[in-house]
């Protein structure tokens, strides 16, 4: 079972995203309502990926990405942001973010991200060759 953590104070706005993720029988969605709660969660139970709202109660979403990177550089992150792609790239360069999603992602957006998360998980679990 793959666990995906969604970090947002606005859970109701992300219910369709969560439902779309859970259409895959191999996915369980967990929730955190702040950056600090997400950090505590990730330290106990590393997820397949973390979907982060652009603005959290206690920190901007990109600050959470930076903090997660320090905890475990292999945590795959997706950030919900309405910034234009170029501006988002500029703001997040070097953070290893898997993808940016719009505030209202389509089911196709969500399926694409889930497929990428699963591919990344397979790549990190593959045996290393010398």
Coordinates of N, CA, C and O in Angstrom, one line a residue:
X1 N 0.9 -1.2 0.0 CA 0.0 0.0 0.0 C 0.9 1.2 0.0 O 1.8 1.4 0.8
X2 N 0.6 2.1 -0.9 CA 1.4 3.4 -1.0 C 0.6 4.5 -0.2 O -0.6 4.6 -0.4
X3 N 1.3 5.2 0.6 CA 0.7 6.3 1.3 C 1.1 7.6 0.8 O 2.3 7.9 0.5
X4 N 0.1 8.5 0.5 CA 0.4 9.9 0.1 C -0.1 10.8 1.1 O -1.3 10.7 1.5
X5 N 0.7 11.7 1.5 CA 0.3 12.7 2.5 C 0.0 14.0 1.8 O 0.7 14.5 1.0
X6 N -1.2 14.5 2.1 CA -1.7 15.8 1.6 C -1.6 16.8 2.8 O -2.1 16.6 3.8
X7 N -0.9 17.9 2.5 CA -0.7 18.9 3.6 C -1.4 20.2 3.2 O -1.1 20.9 2.2
X8 N -2.5 20.5 3.9 CA -3.3 21.7 3.6 C -4.2 22.0 4.8 O -4.5 21.1 5.6
X9 N -4.4 23.2 5.0 CA -5.4 23.7 6.0 C -6.8 23.6 5.4 O -7.8 23.6 6.1
X10 N -6.9 23.5 4.1 CA -8.2 23.6 3.4 C -8.6 22.2 2.8 O -8.7 22.0 1.6
X11 N -8.8 21.2 3.7 CA -9.0 19.9 3.3 C -10.2 19.7 2.3 O -10.1 19.0 1.3
X12 N -11.3 20.5 2.5 CA -12.4 20.4 1.6 C -12.1 20.7 0.2 O -12.7 20.2 -0.8
X13 N -11.1 21.6 0.0 CA -10.7 22.0 -1.4 C -9.9 20.9 -2.1 O -9.7 20.9 -3.3
X14 N -9.4 19.9 -1.3 CA -8.5 18.9 -1.8 C -9.2 17.5 -1.8 O -8.6 16.5 -2.1
X15 N -10.5 17.5 -1.5 CA -11.2 16.2 -1.4 C -11.3 15.5 -2.8 O -11.1 14.3 -2.8
X16 N -11.5 16.2 -3.8 CA -11.5 15.6 -5.1 C -10.2 15.0 -5.5 O -10.1 13.9 -6.1
X17 N -9.1 15.7 -5.2 CA -7.7 15.2 -5.4 C -7.5 13.9 -4.6 O -7.0 12.9 -5.2
X18 N -7.9 13.9 -3.4 CA -7.8 12.7 -2.5 C -8.6 11.5 -3.1 O -8.1 10.4 -3.2
X19 N -9.8 11.8 -3.5 CA -10.7 10.8 -4.0 C -10.1 10.2 -5.3 O -10.1 9.0 -5.5
X20 N -9.5 11.0 -6.1 CA -8.9 10.6 -7.4 C -7.7 9.7 -7.1 O -7.5 8.7 -7.7
X21 N -6.9 10.1 -6.1 CA -5.7 9.3 -5.7 C -6.2 7.9 -5.2 O -5.6 6.9 -5.5
X22 N -7.2 7.9 -4.4 CA -7.7 6.7 -3.8 C -8.5 5.8 -4.7 O -8.8 4.6 -4.3
X23 N -8.7 6.2 -5.9 CA -9.3 5.3 -6.9 C -8.4 4.2 -7.2 O -8.8 3.1 -7.6
X24 N -7.1 4.4 -7.0 CA -6.1 3.4 -7.1 C -6.2 2.6 -5.8 O -5.9 3.1 -4.8
X25 N -6.5 1.3 -5.9 CA -6.7 0.5 -4.7 C -5.4 0.3 -3.9 O -5.4 -0.1 -2.8
X26 N -4.2 0.7 -4.5 CA -3.0 0.6 -3.8 C -2.5 1.9 -3.1 O -1.4 2.0 -2.7
X27 N -3.4 2.9 -3.0 CA -3.1 4.2 -2.4 C -4.0 4.5 -1.2 O -5.2 4.3 -1.3
X28 N -3.3 5.0 -0.2 CA -4.0 5.5 1.0 C -3.6 6.9 1.2 O -2.4 7.2 1.2
X29 N -4.6 7.8 1.4 CA -4.3 9.2 1.6 C -4.3 9.5 3.1 O -5.2 9.1 3.8
X30 N -3.3 10.3 3.6 CA -3.2 10.8 4.9 C -3.2 12.3 4.8 O -2.9 12.9 3.8
X31 N -3.6 12.9 5.9 CA -3.7 14.4 5.9 C -2.8 15.0 7.0 O -2.7 14.4 8.1
X32 N -2.3 16.2 6.8 CA -1.7 17.0 7.8 C -2.2 18.5 7.5 O -2.3 18.9 6.4
X33 N -2.4 19.2 8.6 CA -3.0 20.6 8.4 C -1.9 21.7 8.6 O -2.3 22.8 8.5
X34 N -0.7 21.3 8.8 CA 0.4 22.3 8.9 C 1.7 21.7 8.5 O 1.9 20.4 8.4
X35 N 2.7 22.5 8.3 CA 4.0 22.1 7.9 C 4.6 21.2 9.1 O 5.2 20.2 8.8
X36 N 4.5 21.7 10.3 CA 5.1 21.0 11.4 C 4.4 19.6 11.6 O 5.1 18.6 11.9
X37 N 3.1 19.5 11.4 CA 2.4 18.2 11.5 C 2.9 17.3 10.4 O 3.1 16.1 10.6
X38 N 3.2 17.8 9.2 CA 3.7 17.0 8.1 C 5.1 16.5 8.4 O 5.4 15.3 8.1
X39 N 5.9 17.3 9.0 CA 7.3 16.9 9.3 C 7.2 15.8 10.3 O 7.9 14.8 10.2
X40 N 6.4 15.9 11.4 CA 6.3 14.9 12.4 C 5.8 13.6 11.7 O 6.3 12.5 12.0
X41 N 4.8 13.7 10.8 CA 4.2 12.5 10.1 C 5.3 11.8 9.3 O 5.5 10.6 9.4
X42 N 6.0 12.6 8.5 CA 7.0 12.0 7.6 C 8.1 11.4 8.4 O 8.7 10.3 7.9
X43 N 8.5 11.9 9.5 CA 9.6 11.3 10.3 C 9.1 9.9 10.9 O 10.0 9.1 11.1
X44 N 7.9 9.8 11.1 CA 7.4 8.5 11.6 C 7.1 7.5 10.5 O 7.3 6.3 10.7
X45 N 6.5 8.0 9.4 CA 6.0 7.1 8.4 C 6.3 7.7 7.0 O 5.4 8.4 6.5
X46 N 7.5 7.5 6.5 CA 7.8 8.0 5.2 C 6.8 7.6 4.1 O 6.5 6.5 3.9
X47 N 6.2 8.6 3.4 CA 5.2 8.3 2.4 C 5.8 8.1 1.0 O 7.0 8.5 0.8
X48 N 5.0 7.7 0.1 CA 5.4 7.6 -1.3 C 5.6 9.0 -1.8 O 6.5 9.3 -2.6
X49 N 4.7 9.9 -1.4 CA 4.8 11.3 -1.8 C 4.1 12.3 -0.9 O 3.2 11.8 -0.1
X50 N 4.4 13.5 -1.0 CA 3.7 14.6 -0.2 C 3.2 15.6 -1.2 O 4.0 16.2 -1.9
X51 N 1.9 15.9 -1.1 CA 1.3 16.9 -1.9 C 1.1 18.1 -0.9 O 0.4 18.0 0.1
X52 N 1.7 19.2 -1.3 CA 1.7 20.4 -0.4 C 1.0 21.6 -1.0 O 1.3 22.0 -2.1
X53 N 0.1 22.1 -0.2 CA -0.6 23.4 -0.5 C 0.4 24.5 -0.5 O 1.4 24.5 0.2
X54 N 0.2 25.4 -1.4 CA 1.1 26.6 -1.6 C 1.4 27.4 -0.3 O 2.5 27.8 -0.1
X55 N 0.3 27.6 0.4 CA 0.4 28.3 1.7 C -0.2 27.5 2.8 O -1.3 27.1 2.8
X56 N 0.6 27.3 3.9 CA 0.2 26.6 5.0 C 0.0 27.6 6.2 O 0.5 28.7 6.1
X57 N -0.6 27.1 7.2 CA -0.8 28.0 8.4 C 0.5 28.4 9.0 O 0.6 29.6 9.4
X58 N 1.5 27.6 9.1 CA 2.8 27.9 9.8 C 4.0 28.2 8.9 O 5.0 28.5 9.4
X59 N 3.8 28.0 7.6 CA 5.0 28.2 6.7 C 4.5 28.2 5.2 O 3.5 27.5 5.0
X60 N 5.2 28.8 4.3 CA 4.9 28.6 2.9 C 5.2 27.2 2.5 O 6.1 26.5 3.0
X61 N 4.5 26.7 1.5 CA 4.7 25.3 1.0 C 6.1 25.0 0.6 O 6.6 24.0 0.9
X62 N 6.8 26.0 -0.1 CA 8.1 25.7 -0.5 C 9.1 25.6 0.7 O 10.1 24.9 0.6
X63 N 8.8 26.3 1.8 CA 9.6 26.2 3.0 C 9.5 24.7 3.6 O 10.5 24.1 4.0
X64 N 8.3 24.2 3.5 CA 8.1 22.8 3.9 C 8.9 21.9 3.0 O 9.6 20.9 3.5
X65 N 8.9 22.1 1.7 CA 9.7 21.3 0.8 C 11.2 21.3 1.3 O 11.9 20.3 1.3
X66 N 11.7 22.5 1.6 CA 13.1 22.6 2.0 C 13.4 21.8 3.3 O 14.4 21.2 3.4
X67 N 12.4 21.9 4.2 CA 12.6 21.2 5.5 C 12.5 19.6 5.3 O 13.3 18.9 5.9
X68 N 11.6 19.2 4.4 CA 11.5 17.8 4.1 C 12.8 17.3 3.4 O 13.2 16.2 3.6
X69 N 13.3 18.1 2.5 CA 14.6 17.8 1.8 C 15.7 17.5 2.8 O 16.5 16.6 2.6
X70 N 15.7 18.2 3.9 CA 16.8 18.0 4.9 C 16.5 16.7 5.7 O 17.5 16.1 6.2
X71 N 15.3 16.3 5.8 CA 15.0 15.1 6.6 C 15.3 13.9 5.7 O 15.9 12.9 6.2
X72 N 14.8 13.9 4.5 CA 15.0 12.8 3.6 C 14.9 13.3 2.2 O 13.8 13.6 1.7
X73 N 16.0 13.3 1.5 CA 16.1 13.9 0.1 C 15.3 13.0 -0.9 O 15.1 13.4 -2.0
X74 N 14.9 11.8 -0.5 CA 14.2 10.9 -1.4 C 12.7 11.1 -1.3 O 12.0 10.4 -2.0
X75 N 12.2 11.9 -0.5 CA 10.8 12.2 -0.4 C 10.3 12.9 -1.6 O 10.9 14.0 -1.9
X76 N 9.4 12.4 -2.3 CA 8.9 13.0 -3.5 C 7.8 14.1 -3.2 O 6.9 13.7 -2.4
X77 N 8.0 15.3 -3.6 CA 7.0 16.3 -3.3 C 6.3 16.9 -4.6 O 6.9 16.9 -5.6
X78 N 5.1 17.2 -4.4 CA 4.3 17.9 -5.4 C 3.7 19.1 -4.7 O 3.2 19.0 -3.6
X79 N 3.7 20.2 -5.4 CA 3.2 21.5 -4.8 C 2.1 22.0 -5.6 O 2.1 22.1 -6.8
X80 N 1.0 22.3 -4.9 CA -0.1 23.0 -5.5 C 0.2 24.5 -5.5 O 0.4 25.1 -4.5
X81 N 0.2 25.0 -6.7 CA 0.5 26.5 -6.9 C -0.1 27.0 -8.1 O -0.2 26.4 -9.1
X82 N -0.6 28.3 -8.0 CA -1.2 29.0 -9.1 C -0.2 29.9 -9.8 O -0.5 30.6 -10.7
X83 N 1.1 29.8 -9.4 CA 2.1 30.6 -10.1 C 2.3 30.1 -11.6 O 2.1 28.9 -11.8
X84 N 2.6 31.0 -12.5 CA 2.9 30.5 -13.8 C 4.1 29.5 -13.8 O 4.9 29.7 -12.9
X85 N 4.1 28.6 -14.7 CA 5.2 27.6 -14.6 C 6.6 28.1 -14.5 O 7.4 27.6 -13.8
X86 N 6.9 29.2 -15.3 CA 8.2 29.8 -15.3 C 8.6 30.3 -13.9 O 9.7 30.2 -13.4
X87 N 7.6 31.0 -13.3 CA 7.8 31.6 -12.0 C 7.9 30.6 -10.9 O 8.7 30.7 -10.0
X88 N 7.1 29.5 -11.0 CA 7.2 28.4 -10.1 C 8.6 27.7 -10.2 O 9.2 27.4 -9.2
X89 N 9.1 27.5 -11.4 CA 10.4 26.9 -11.6 C 11.5 27.8 -11.0 O 12.4 27.3 -10.3
X90 N 11.4 29.1 -11.2 CA 12.4 30.0 -10.6 C 12.3 29.9 -9.1 O 13.4 29.9 -8.4
X91 N 11.1 29.9 -8.5 CA 11.0 29.9 -7.0 C 11.4 28.6 -6.4 O 11.9 28.5 -5.2
X92 N 11.3 27.5 -7.1 CA 11.5 26.1 -6.6 C 12.8 25.5 -7.1 O 13.0 24.3 -6.7
X93 N 13.5 26.1 -7.9 CA 14.7 25.5 -8.5 C 15.7 25.0 -7.4 O 15.9 25.6 -6.4
X94 N 16.1 23.8 -7.6 CA 17.0 23.1 -6.7 C 16.4 22.3 -5.6 O 17.0 21.7 -4.8
X95 N 15.0 22.4 -5.5 CA 14.3 21.7 -4.4 C 13.9 20.3 -4.8 O 13.4 19.5 -4.0
X96 N 14.1 19.9 -6.0 CA 13.8 18.5 -6.4 C 12.3 18.2 -6.4 O 11.9 17.0 -6.2
X97 N 11.5 19.2 -6.6 CA 10.0 19.0 -6.6 C 9.6 18.2 -7.9 O 10.1 18.5 -9.0
X98 N 8.9 17.1 -7.6 CA 8.4 16.2 -8.7 C 7.6 17.0 -9.7 O 7.7 16.8 -10.9
X99 N 6.6 17.8 -9.2 CA 5.7 18.5 -10.1 C 5.0 19.6 -9.4 O 4.9 19.6 -8.2
X100 N 4.5 20.5 -10.2 CA 3.5 21.5 -9.8 C 2.2 21.1 -10.3 O 2.0 20.7 -11.4
X101 N 1.2 21.3 -9.4 CA -0.2 21.1 -9.8 C -1.0 22.4 -9.6 O -0.7 23.1 -8.7
X102 N -2.0 22.6 -10.5 CA -2.8 23.8 -10.3 C -3.7 23.6 -9.1 O -4.0 22.5 -8.6
X103 N -4.3 24.7 -8.6 CA -5.2 24.6 -7.4 C -6.4 23.7 -7.6 O -6.8 23.1 -6.6
X104 N -6.8 23.5 -8.8 CA -7.9 22.6 -9.1 C -7.5 21.6 -10.1 O -7.8 21.6 -11.3
X105 N -6.6 20.6 -9.7 CA -6.1 19.6 -10.7 C -7.2 18.8 -11.3 O -8.2 18.4 -10.6
X106 N -7.1 18.4 -12.5 CA -8.0 17.5 -13.2 C -7.7 16.1 -12.8 O -6.6 15.8 -12.3
X107 N -8.6 15.2 -13.0 CA -8.3 13.8 -12.7 C -7.1 13.3 -13.5 O -6.3 12.5 -13.0
X108 N -7.0 13.7 -14.7 CA -5.8 13.3 -15.5 C -4.5 13.8 -14.9 O -3.5 13.1 -14.9
X109 N -4.5 15.1 -14.4 CA -3.4 15.6 -13.7 C -3.0 14.7 -12.5 O -1.8 14.4 -12.4
X110 N -4.0 14.3 -11.8 CA -3.7 13.5 -10.6 C -3.2 12.1 -11.0 O -2.2 11.6 -10.4
X111 N -3.8 11.5 -12.0 CA -3.3 10.2 -12.4 C -1.9 10.2 -13.0 O -1.1 9.3 -12.7
X112 N -1.6 11.3 -13.7 CA -0.2 11.5 -14.2 C 0.8 11.6 -13.0 O 1.8 11.0 -13.0
X113 N 0.4 12.4 -12.0 CA 1.3 12.5 -10.8 C 1.5 11.2 -10.1 O 2.6 10.8 -9.7
X114 N 0.4 10.5 -9.9 CA 0.5 9.2 -9.2 C 1.4 8.2 -10.0 O 2.2 7.5 -9.4
X115 N 1.2 8.2 -11.3 CA 2.1 7.3 -12.1 C 3.6 7.7 -11.9 O 4.4 6.8 -11.8
X116 N 3.9 9.0 -11.9 CA 5.2 9.4 -11.7 C 5.8 9.1 -10.3 O 6.9 8.7 -10.2
X117 N 4.9 9.2 -9.3 CA 5.3 8.9 -8.0 C 5.6 7.4 -7.9 O 6.6 7.0 -7.3
X118 N 4.8 6.6 -8.5 CA 5.1 5.1 -8.5 C 6.3 4.8 -9.2 O 7.1 3.9 -8.8
X119 N 6.6 5.4 -10.3 CA 7.8 5.2 -11.1 C 9.0 5.5 -10.2 O 10.0 4.8 -10.2
X120 N 9.0 6.7 -9.6 CA 10.1 7.1 -8.7 C 10.3 6.1 -7.6 O 11.4 5.8 -7.2
X121 N 9.2 5.6 -7.0 CA 9.4 4.6 -5.9 C 10.1 3.3 -6.5 O 10.9 2.8 -5.8
X122 N 9.7 2.9 -7.6 CA 10.4 1.7 -8.2 C 11.8 2.0 -8.5 O 12.7 1.1 -8.2
X123 N 12.2 3.2 -8.9 CA 13.6 3.5 -9.2 C 14.4 3.6 -7.9 O 15.5 3.1 -7.9
X124 N 13.8 4.0 -6.8 CA 14.6 4.1 -5.6 C 14.7 2.8 -4.9 O 15.6 2.5 -4.1
X125 N 13.8 1.9 -5.2 CA 13.8 0.5 -4.6 C 14.6 -0.5 -5.5 O 15.0 -1.5 -5.0
X126 N 14.9 -0.1 -6.7 CA 15.7 -1.0 -7.6 C 17.1 -1.2 -7.0 O 17.7 -0.3 -6.5
X127 N 17.6 -2.5 -7.1 CA 18.9 -2.7 -6.6 C 20.0 -1.9 -7.4 O 19.8 -1.8 -8.6
X128 N 21.0 -1.4 -6.7 CA 22.0 -0.6 -7.3 C 23.0 -1.6 -7.9 O 23.4 -2.6 -7.3
X129 N 23.5 -1.3 -9.2 CA 24.5 -2.1 -9.8 C 25.8 -1.4 -9.7 O 26.0 -0.2 -9.8
X130 N 26.8 -2.3 -9.4 CA 28.2 -1.7 -9.3 C 28.9 -1.6 -10.6 O 28.5 -2.1 -11.6

